[in-house]
PDB file of C-alpha atoms in Angstrom:
ATOM      1  CA  UNK A   1     -58.554  72.824  12.665  1.00  0.00           C
ATOM      2  CA  UNK A   2     -59.294  70.702   9.610  1.00  0.00           C
ATOM      3  CA  UNK A   3     -55.715  71.130   8.414  1.00  0.00           C
ATOM      4  CA  UNK A   4     -54.432  69.925  11.800  1.00  0.00           C
ATOM      5  CA  UNK A   5     -56.777  66.908  11.697  1.00  0.00           C
ATOM      6  CA  UNK A   6     -55.623  65.925   8.200  1.00  0.00           C
ATOM      7  CA  UNK A   7     -51.952  66.501   9.066  1.00  0.00           C
ATOM      8  CA  UNK A   8     -52.304  64.392  12.223  1.00  0.00           C
ATOM      9  CA  UNK A   9     -53.971  61.624  10.229  1.00  0.00           C
ATOM     10  CA  UNK A  10     -51.174  61.606   7.651  1.00  0.00           C
ATOM     11  CA  UNK A  11     -48.506  61.516  10.366  1.00  0.00           C
ATOM     12  CA  UNK A  12     -50.342  58.745  12.240  1.00  0.00           C
ATOM     13  CA  UNK A  13     -50.555  56.645   9.069  1.00  0.00           C
ATOM     14  CA  UNK A  14     -46.876  57.181   8.336  1.00  0.00           C
ATOM     15  CA  UNK A  15     -45.789  56.305  11.877  1.00  0.00           C
ATOM     16  CA  UNK A  16     -48.238  53.401  12.045  1.00  0.00           C
ATOM     17  CA  UNK A  17     -46.649  51.871   8.960  1.00  0.00           C
ATOM     18  CA  UNK A  18     -43.302  52.154  10.698  1.00  0.00           C
ATOM     19  CA  UNK A  19     -44.612  50.287  13.759  1.00  0.00           C
ATOM     20  CA  UNK A  20     -46.432  47.648  11.716  1.00  0.00           C
ATOM     21  CA  UNK A  21     -49.992  48.849  12.337  1.00  0.00           C
ATOM     22  CA  UNK A  22     -52.518  48.512   9.524  1.00  0.00           C
ATOM     23  CA  UNK A  23     -53.861  51.634   7.844  1.00  0.00           C
ATOM     24  CA  UNK A  24     -57.455  50.369   8.169  1.00  0.00           C
ATOM     25  CA  UNK A  25     -57.117  50.042  11.924  1.00  0.00           C
ATOM     26  CA  UNK A  26     -55.628  53.517  12.246  1.00  0.00           C
ATOM     27  CA  UNK A  27     -58.340  55.097  10.085  1.00  0.00           C
ATOM     28  CA  UNK A  28     -61.000  53.340  12.186  1.00  0.00           C
ATOM     29  CA  UNK A  29     -59.303  54.542  15.348  1.00  0.00           C
ATOM     30  CA  UNK A  30     -59.065  58.138  14.126  1.00  0.00           C
ATOM     31  CA  UNK A  31     -62.609  58.429  12.789  1.00  0.00           C
ATOM     32  CA  UNK A  32     -64.369  56.612  15.628  1.00  0.00           C
ATOM     33  CA  UNK A  33     -62.204  58.378  18.201  1.00  0.00           C
ATOM     34  CA  UNK A  34     -63.077  61.755  16.692  1.00  0.00           C
ATOM     35  CA  UNK A  35     -66.808  61.045  16.660  1.00  0.00           C
ATOM     36  CA  UNK A  36     -66.800  59.520  20.145  1.00  0.00           C
ATOM     37  CA  UNK A  37     -64.889  62.438  21.619  1.00  0.00           C
ATOM     38  CA  UNK A  38     -67.337  64.933  20.117  1.00  0.00           C
ATOM     39  CA  UNK A  39     -70.340  63.066  21.494  1.00  0.00           C
ATOM     40  CA  UNK A  40     -68.626  62.308  24.810  1.00  0.00           C
ATOM     41  CA  UNK A  41     -67.675  65.936  25.326  1.00  0.00           C
ATOM     42  CA  UNK A  42     -71.226  67.077  24.697  1.00  0.00           C
ATOM     43  CA  UNK A  43     -72.780  64.377  26.912  1.00  0.00           C
ATOM     44  CA  UNK A  44     -70.386  65.107  29.772  1.00  0.00           C
ATOM     45  CA  UNK A  45     -71.069  68.842  29.521  1.00  0.00           C
ATOM     46  CA  UNK A  46     -74.790  68.138  29.495  1.00  0.00           C
ATOM     47  CA  UNK A  47     -74.450  65.997  32.634  1.00  0.00           C
ATOM     48  CA  UNK A  48     -72.318  68.577  34.448  1.00  0.00           C
ATOM     49  CA  UNK A  49     -74.382  71.604  33.492  1.00  0.00           C
ATOM     50  CA  UNK A  50     -77.804  70.022  34.050  1.00  0.00           C
ATOM     51  CA  UNK A  51     -78.555  72.080  37.203  1.00  0.00           C
ATOM     52  CA  UNK A  52     -78.019  75.315  35.295  1.00  0.00           C
ATOM     53  CA  UNK A  53     -80.211  74.257  32.361  1.00  0.00           C
ATOM     54  CA  UNK A  54     -83.799  75.354  32.723  1.00  0.00           C
ATOM     55  CA  UNK A  55     -86.440  72.677  33.022  1.00  0.00           C
ATOM     56  CA  UNK A  56     -88.449  71.350  31.269  1.00  0.00           C
ATOM     57  CA  UNK A  57     -85.694  70.566  28.805  1.00  0.00           C
ATOM     58  CA  UNK A  58     -86.254  71.459  25.218  1.00  0.00           C
ATOM     59  CA  UNK A  59     -85.705  68.357  23.119  1.00  0.00           C
ATOM     60  CA  UNK A  60     -83.132  70.238  21.026  1.00  0.00           C
ATOM     61  CA  UNK A  61     -81.052  71.481  23.983  1.00  0.00           C
ATOM     62  CA  UNK A  62     -78.505  68.708  23.539  1.00  0.00           C
ATOM     63  CA  UNK A  63     -78.005  69.494  19.842  1.00  0.00           C
ATOM     64  CA  UNK A  64     -77.579  73.274  20.196  1.00  0.00           C
ATOM     65  CA  UNK A  65     -73.811  73.191  19.847  1.00  0.00           C
ATOM     66  CA  UNK A  66     -73.588  76.852  18.854  1.00  0.00           C
ATOM     67  CA  UNK A  67     -75.109  77.981  22.156  1.00  0.00           C
ATOM     68  CA  UNK A  68     -72.831  75.887  24.323  1.00  0.00           C
ATOM     69  CA  UNK A  69     -69.353  74.554  24.653  1.00  0.00           C
ATOM     70  CA  UNK A  70     -68.016  71.061  25.212  1.00  0.00           C
ATOM     71  CA  UNK A  71     -66.279  69.363  28.100  1.00  0.00           C
ATOM     72  CA  UNK A  72     -62.666  68.323  27.553  1.00  0.00           C
ATOM     73  CA  UNK A  73     -62.973  65.559  30.137  1.00  0.00           C
ATOM     74  CA  UNK A  74     -65.895  63.882  28.383  1.00  0.00           C
ATOM     75  CA  UNK A  75     -64.030  63.864  25.069  1.00  0.00           C
ATOM     76  CA  UNK A  76     -60.939  62.420  26.709  1.00  0.00           C
ATOM     77  CA  UNK A  77     -62.890  59.660  28.442  1.00  0.00           C
ATOM     78  CA  UNK A  78     -64.867  58.738  25.307  1.00  0.00           C
ATOM     79  CA  UNK A  79     -61.731  58.795  23.142  1.00  0.00           C
ATOM     80  CA  UNK A  80     -59.930  56.550  25.620  1.00  0.00           C
ATOM     81  CA  UNK A  81     -62.824  54.101  25.584  1.00  0.00           C
ATOM     82  CA  UNK A  82     -62.717  53.968  21.785  1.00  0.00           C
ATOM     83  CA  UNK A  83     -58.978  53.282  21.848  1.00  0.00           C
ATOM     84  CA  UNK A  84     -59.577  50.373  24.232  1.00  0.00           C
ATOM     85  CA  UNK A  85     -62.441  48.957  22.144  1.00  0.00           C
ATOM     86  CA  UNK A  86     -60.652  49.214  18.788  1.00  0.00           C
ATOM     87  CA  UNK A  87     -57.427  47.863  20.261  1.00  0.00           C
ATOM     88  CA  UNK A  88     -59.279  44.846  21.598  1.00  0.00           C
ATOM     89  CA  UNK A  89     -61.156  44.380  18.304  1.00  0.00           C
ATOM     90  CA  UNK A  90     -57.928  44.341  16.255  1.00  0.00           C
ATOM     91  CA  UNK A  91     -55.990  42.386  18.931  1.00  0.00           C
ATOM     92  CA  UNK A  92     -53.425  45.144  19.363  1.00  0.00           C
ATOM     93  CA  UNK A  93     -51.814  46.066  22.654  1.00  0.00           C
ATOM     94  CA  UNK A  94     -53.393  49.329  23.776  1.00  0.00           C
ATOM     95  CA  UNK A  95     -50.040  50.818  24.718  1.00  0.00           C
ATOM     96  CA  UNK A  96     -48.809  50.401  21.131  1.00  0.00           C
ATOM     97  CA  UNK A  97     -51.578  52.680  19.892  1.00  0.00           C
TER      98      UNK A  97
END
């Protein structure tokens, strides 16, 4: 998975140069998008699966990644939000990203 992440980053930087996008903006987009999608996937899973989690909640339930999965939808939503925020910050049309 790390190899795919690095390969995707290299390809994105190469293609971004071709379309006139700065490398700094693309690195920000990739790193913040990755972090936001991890957190968003976990938060969304936590919100969906709350009825099946026993109460009272242990304060470490959210951080026990090994014992649970993640929600694709939460990662997609959080990643999309990051694309919108970074695109607006760098004054780039979102559809160009």
